[in-house]
Short mmCIF file of C-alpha atoms in Angstrom, two decimals:
data_model
loop_
_atom_site.label_atom_id
_atom_site.label_comp_id
_atom_site.label_asym_id
_atom_site.label_seq_id
_atom_site.Cartn_x
_atom_site.Cartn_y
_atom_site.Cartn_z
CA MET A 27 -64.95 41.33 77.04
CA ALA A 28 -68.63 41.96 76.49
CA GLU A 29 -70.52 38.86 75.42
CA ASN A 30 -73.79 38.77 73.53
CA ALA A 31 -75.59 35.72 72.25
CA HIS A 32 -77.93 37.60 69.93
CA SER A 33 -75.89 39.58 67.39
CA THR A 34 -75.81 38.10 63.88
CA ILE A 35 -74.35 41.02 61.96
CA ARG A 36 -72.52 39.95 58.81
CA SER A 37 -69.12 41.37 57.96
CA PRO A 38 -68.26 42.64 54.47
CA ASP A 39 -66.76 39.53 52.92
CA PRO A 40 -63.79 39.72 50.53
CA ARG A 41 -64.86 36.38 49.13
CA GLY A 42 -67.67 38.23 47.35
CA ARG A 43 -65.03 39.44 44.87
CA TRP A 44 -62.65 36.54 45.30
CA SER A 45 -61.61 36.34 41.65
CA GLU A 46 -60.43 39.96 41.76
CA LEU A 47 -58.17 39.54 44.80
CA SER A 48 -54.41 39.17 44.73
CA GLN A 49 -52.78 36.14 46.31
CA ALA A 50 -51.79 38.26 49.31
CA GLU A 51 -55.38 39.45 49.77
CA ARG A 52 -56.69 35.91 49.61
CA ASP A 53 -54.15 34.75 52.16
CA ALA A 54 -55.08 37.66 54.45
CA ALA A 55 -58.75 36.65 54.36
CA TYR A 56 -57.89 33.60 56.48
CA ASP A 57 -54.78 34.79 58.36
CA ASN A 58 -55.98 34.93 61.97
CA ASN A 59 -52.51 35.50 63.39
CA ALA A 60 -51.97 38.63 61.31
CA ALA A 61 -55.50 39.90 61.94
CA VAL A 62 -54.99 39.88 65.73
CA LYS A 63 -52.10 42.23 66.49
CA ASN A 64 -51.23 40.65 69.85
CA SER A 65 -51.81 37.07 68.70
CA ALA A 66 -48.25 36.01 69.54
CA ALA A 67 -48.63 37.13 73.16
CA LEU A 68 -52.06 35.48 73.46
CA ILE A 69 -50.72 32.21 72.06
CA ALA A 70 -47.69 32.30 74.36
CA GLU A 71 -49.90 32.83 77.42
CA ARG A 72 -52.21 30.00 76.34
CA ASN A 73 -49.30 27.62 75.85
CA GLU A 74 -47.69 28.50 79.19
CA ALA A 75 -50.94 28.07 81.10
CA SER A 76 -51.61 24.75 79.39
CA SER A 77 -48.13 23.46 80.20
CA ARG A 78 -48.58 24.38 83.84
CA LEU A 79 -52.07 22.92 84.20
CA ARG A 80 -51.40 19.75 82.25
CA GLY A 81 -48.87 18.78 84.86
CA THR A 82 -51.03 19.53 87.90
CA LEU A 83 -54.60 18.48 87.06
CA LYS A 84 -55.90 14.99 87.76
CA SER A 85 -55.37 13.33 84.41
CA HIS A 86 -54.55 10.34 82.25
CA LEU A 87 -52.26 11.62 79.51
CA ASP A 88 -50.97 10.42 76.14
CA LEU A 89 -53.36 7.49 75.81
CA PRO A 90 -53.21 6.01 72.28
CA TYR A 91 -56.48 5.69 70.38
CA GLY A 92 -54.94 4.85 67.00
CA GLU A 93 -51.72 3.90 65.28
CA ARG A 94 -50.39 7.29 64.12
CA ALA A 95 -48.05 9.34 66.30
CA ASN A 96 -50.63 12.05 67.10
CA ASN A 97 -53.44 9.55 67.76
CA LYS A 98 -53.35 10.15 71.48
CA ILE A 99 -55.91 11.56 73.89
CA ASP A 100 -55.63 13.32 77.25
CA LEU A 101 -58.35 12.65 79.82
CA TYR A 102 -59.25 14.85 82.77
CA PRO A 103 -61.91 12.92 84.68
CA ALA A 104 -64.35 14.54 87.08
CA ALA A 105 -65.10 13.16 90.53
CA ARG A 106 -68.19 11.36 89.20
CA PRO A 107 -67.81 8.86 86.33
CA ASP A 108 -71.29 9.75 85.06
CA ALA A 109 -70.46 13.48 84.83
CA PRO A 110 -70.78 15.11 81.39
CA CYS A 111 -67.62 15.21 79.32
CA LEU A 112 -66.45 18.00 77.05
CA VAL A 113 -64.39 16.57 74.22
CA PHE A 114 -62.37 19.45 72.79
CA VAL A 115 -60.73 19.39 69.35
CA HIS A 116 -57.92 21.92 68.85
CA GLY A 117 -57.39 24.25 65.90
CA GLY A 118 -54.47 25.27 63.69
CA TYR A 119 -55.80 24.99 60.14
CA TRP A 120 -55.31 21.20 60.27
CA GLN A 121 -51.50 21.68 60.09
CA ARG A 122 -50.25 22.97 63.44
CA ASN A 123 -50.80 22.89 67.22
CA SER A 124 -51.40 19.89 69.45
CA ARG A 125 -53.67 18.72 72.25
CA GLU A 126 -51.12 19.65 74.95
CA LEU A 127 -51.48 23.36 74.14
CA PHE A 128 -55.15 23.50 75.14
CA ALA A 129 -55.14 21.99 78.64
CA MET A 130 -55.95 25.49 79.96
CA LEU A 131 -59.54 24.95 78.78
CA VAL A 132 -60.12 22.20 81.33
CA GLU A 133 -60.72 24.66 84.16
CA GLY A 134 -63.85 26.13 82.59
CA VAL A 135 -66.23 23.18 82.63
CA ALA A 136 -64.31 21.28 85.31
CA ALA A 137 -65.40 23.96 87.78
CA HIS A 138 -68.94 22.71 87.15
CA GLY A 139 -68.13 19.05 87.74
CA TRP A 140 -67.45 18.04 84.13
CA SER A 141 -64.78 15.77 82.72
CA VAL A 142 -62.70 16.88 79.73
CA ALA A 143 -61.06 14.87 76.95
CA ILE A 144 -58.66 16.42 74.43
CA PRO A 145 -57.75 14.23 71.46
CA GLY A 146 -54.81 14.93 69.19
CA TYR A 147 -54.87 14.26 65.48
CA SER A 148 -52.43 13.97 62.59
CA LEU A 149 -51.46 17.10 60.69
CA ALA A 150 -51.05 18.07 57.05
CA PRO A 151 -48.96 17.65 54.97
CA GLU A 152 -48.06 14.30 56.58
CA VAL A 153 -51.66 13.15 56.03
CA SER A 154 -54.60 14.40 53.99
CA LEU A 155 -57.61 16.24 55.38
CA THR A 156 -59.63 13.12 54.58
CA ASP A 157 -57.35 11.21 56.97
CA ILE A 158 -57.65 13.92 59.65
CA VAL A 159 -61.45 14.00 59.47
CA GLY A 160 -61.49 10.23 59.93
CA GLU A 161 -59.41 10.33 63.11
CA ILE A 162 -61.91 12.21 65.31
CA PRO A 163 -64.56 9.45 65.08
CA ARG A 164 -61.86 6.94 65.94
CA ALA A 165 -61.00 8.94 69.08
CA LEU A 166 -64.70 8.93 69.97
CA ASP A 167 -64.89 5.18 69.34
CA TRP A 168 -62.01 4.72 71.77
CA LEU A 169 -63.69 6.94 74.36
CA ALA A 170 -66.92 4.96 74.04
CA ALA A 171 -65.06 1.69 74.55
CA GLN A 172 -62.43 2.70 77.10
CA GLY A 173 -63.58 5.93 78.76
CA ALA A 174 -65.42 4.28 81.64
CA SER A 175 -62.25 2.50 82.75
CA TYR A 176 -60.67 5.96 83.20
CA GLY A 177 -63.68 7.46 84.99
CA ILE A 178 -65.45 9.02 81.98
CA ALA A 179 -68.84 7.51 81.23
CA GLY A 180 -71.23 10.48 81.03
CA PRO A 181 -72.79 12.24 78.03
CA VAL A 182 -70.38 13.84 75.57
CA VAL A 183 -70.50 17.38 74.23
CA LEU A 184 -68.11 17.61 71.28
CA SER A 185 -66.51 21.03 70.94
CA GLY A 186 -63.74 22.49 68.84
CA TRP A 187 -62.16 25.76 67.83
CA SER A 188 -61.03 26.96 64.39
CA ALA A 189 -60.10 23.85 62.37
CA GLY A 190 -61.41 21.89 65.35
CA ALA A 191 -64.84 23.47 64.84
CA HIS A 192 -64.87 22.07 61.31
CA LEU A 193 -63.89 18.65 62.65
CA VAL A 194 -66.74 18.84 65.17
CA ALA A 195 -69.23 19.50 62.40
CA MET A 196 -67.88 16.50 60.49
CA ALA A 197 -68.09 14.16 63.53
CA LEU A 198 -71.39 15.39 64.99
CA ASP A 199 -73.26 12.27 63.90
CA HIS A 200 -71.07 9.96 66.01
CA PRO A 201 -73.30 7.94 68.38
CA ARG A 202 -71.19 8.88 71.43
CA VAL A 203 -71.92 12.60 70.85
CA HIS A 204 -74.96 14.09 72.55
CA ALA A 205 -74.52 17.58 71.04
CA GLY A 206 -71.83 19.85 69.61
CA LEU A 207 -70.33 23.32 70.02
CA SER A 208 -68.30 24.68 67.09
CA ILE A 209 -66.26 27.82 67.77
CA SER A 210 -64.72 30.11 65.13
CA GLY A 211 -64.89 27.55 62.38
CA VAL A 212 -64.42 27.30 58.62
CA TYR A 213 -67.27 25.42 56.96
CA ASP A 214 -66.57 25.86 53.23
CA LEU A 215 -63.17 24.63 52.07
CA ALA A 216 -63.32 25.93 48.50
CA PRO A 217 -61.73 29.34 49.21
CA ILE A 218 -59.05 27.71 51.38
CA ARG A 219 -57.75 25.99 48.28
CA ASP A 220 -56.87 29.41 46.82
CA THR A 221 -54.71 30.43 49.79
CA GLY A 222 -51.27 29.52 51.05
CA LEU A 223 -52.91 27.17 53.54
CA ASN A 224 -53.39 24.76 50.67
CA ASN A 225 -49.65 24.27 50.26
CA ALA A 226 -49.89 21.74 53.08
CA LEU A 227 -53.51 20.62 52.66
CA LYS A 228 -53.45 19.98 48.89
CA LEU A 229 -57.25 19.81 48.82
CA THR A 230 -58.84 17.95 45.95
CA ASP A 231 -62.18 18.68 44.30
CA GLN A 232 -63.54 15.57 45.98
CA GLU A 233 -62.40 16.74 49.42
CA VAL A 234 -63.92 20.20 48.99
CA ALA A 235 -67.24 18.55 48.16
CA ALA A 236 -67.11 15.79 50.76
CA LEU A 237 -65.53 17.66 53.69
CA SER A 238 -67.23 21.09 53.58
CA PRO A 239 -70.12 21.14 56.07
CA LEU A 240 -71.79 23.89 54.05
CA ARG A 241 -71.92 21.52 51.06
CA LEU A 242 -73.19 18.45 52.90
CA PRO A 243 -76.57 17.24 54.15
CA VAL A 244 -77.37 18.55 57.62
CA THR A 245 -76.87 16.31 60.65
CA GLN A 246 -80.06 16.40 62.70
CA LYS A 247 -78.36 16.71 66.07
CA ARG A 248 -77.99 19.85 68.16
CA LEU A 249 -75.01 22.02 67.23
CA ASP A 250 -74.43 25.49 68.67
CA ILE A 251 -72.18 27.65 66.48
CA ALA A 252 -70.13 30.45 68.05
CA TYR A 253 -67.86 33.13 66.63
CA GLY A 254 -66.24 36.36 67.80
CA SER A 255 -67.67 39.63 66.54
CA ASN A 256 -64.11 40.82 65.80
CA GLU A 257 -63.12 37.79 63.75
CA LEU A 258 -62.22 37.78 60.09
CA PRO A 259 -65.28 38.14 57.83
CA ALA A 260 -64.75 34.73 56.26
CA LEU A 261 -65.17 33.03 59.64
CA VAL A 262 -68.05 35.23 60.76
CA ASN A 263 -70.01 34.65 57.57
CA ASP A 264 -69.24 30.93 57.41
CA SER A 265 -70.66 30.62 60.93
CA ILE A 266 -73.82 32.52 60.03
CA ASP A 267 -74.23 30.62 56.75
CA PHE A 268 -73.79 27.25 58.43
CA HIS A 269 -76.30 28.09 61.15
CA GLU A 270 -78.81 29.29 58.55
CA LYS A 271 -78.35 26.12 56.50
CA ARG A 272 -78.98 23.98 59.54
CA ALA A 273 -81.96 26.06 60.67
CA ALA A 274 -83.53 25.80 57.21
CA ALA A 275 -83.26 22.02 57.51
CA GLY A 276 -84.89 22.08 60.95
CA ALA A 277 -81.74 21.09 62.83
CA PRO A 278 -81.51 22.36 66.42
CA GLY A 279 -78.83 24.77 67.59
CA LYS A 280 -78.11 28.38 68.43
CA LEU A 281 -75.85 30.96 66.82
CA ILE A 282 -73.72 32.76 69.41
CA ALA A 283 -71.78 35.93 68.67
CA VAL A 284 -69.26 36.63 71.41
CA GLU A 285 -69.11 40.41 71.31
CA GLY A 286 -65.66 41.98 71.27
CA ALA A 287 -63.90 38.64 70.88
CA ASP A 288 -61.33 37.89 68.20
CA HIS A 289 -60.13 34.50 67.02
CA PHE A 290 -57.94 34.01 70.08
CA THR A 291 -59.69 35.83 72.92
CA ILE A 292 -62.90 33.88 72.22
CA LEU A 293 -61.30 30.90 73.95
CA GLY A 294 -61.55 32.85 77.21
CA ALA A 295 -65.31 32.33 77.03
CA LEU A 296 -64.71 28.56 77.26
CA ARG A 297 -61.76 28.83 79.64
CA ARG A 298 -63.38 30.87 82.44
CA PRO A 299 -65.86 29.04 84.67
CA ASP A 300 -68.28 31.97 84.19
CA GLY A 301 -67.64 32.27 80.44
CA ILE A 302 -70.58 32.39 78.04
CA LEU A 303 -69.38 29.33 76.14
CA VAL A 304 -69.09 27.30 79.33
CA ASP A 305 -72.74 28.15 79.95
CA VAL A 306 -73.58 27.29 76.34
CA ALA A 307 -71.87 23.89 76.65
CA ARG A 308 -73.72 23.11 79.86
CA ARG A 309 -77.07 24.02 78.32
CA LEU A 310 -76.48 21.60 75.47
CA LEU A 311 -77.51 18.86 77.88
CA ASP A 312 -80.93 20.46 78.59
#
């Protein structure tokens, strides 16, 4: 996979004629699984690797940070307590997946002496997106209070993929977070409400306004925004738009296009010790 941190080419966006689209076309605009023909195989490999690694890496697993069933966090401490820590928030359109399925990402930054923490969070429709957004800061509160007792006391880079990228943008202002890395995110929720994804989310007008990073004041903390050049146009253009909004407000952060990557293969750039997003994460501490 060729990787390039300089391309910012926009994709033709079906949302430009959103009112003319059928329900099927609107659903397709955000359907990453259908857009990537081998997505099932990529997901299966990811899950198998995570299952294998989660049982073999030095770790403290299933630690509760809140009262709900998914309010648990997995910690993978480095040898040094003061090492940087990547806190990774998983994706799944806020309604599927779990922290256990992303343990394969630990190897990337761990090869450079970092710790990793992977919090879980509640899923729709059991809870609202407002509830979900509120859980990530609580996980960070717990890490600030308890992390040192598990060997994690260094600076935190908050990263996330897909829905997790949105949750990173919403939690960037947390005092425990030094900087953020959002990967393949959705930053405007309004179109989501017109797709089948909303059957579980049931977004309200208030949530669209209050939980869309593109509709909120900019957090003046460094956030690098990454996307794959082969991703769906909605995600590509949301990433570019969010970076431009932040840049216009003087907020620090780079826009990274991972050339040739789709919504699933982009995780390889954070999974491999020599991946571009591992390098990006490390440079966030400069």
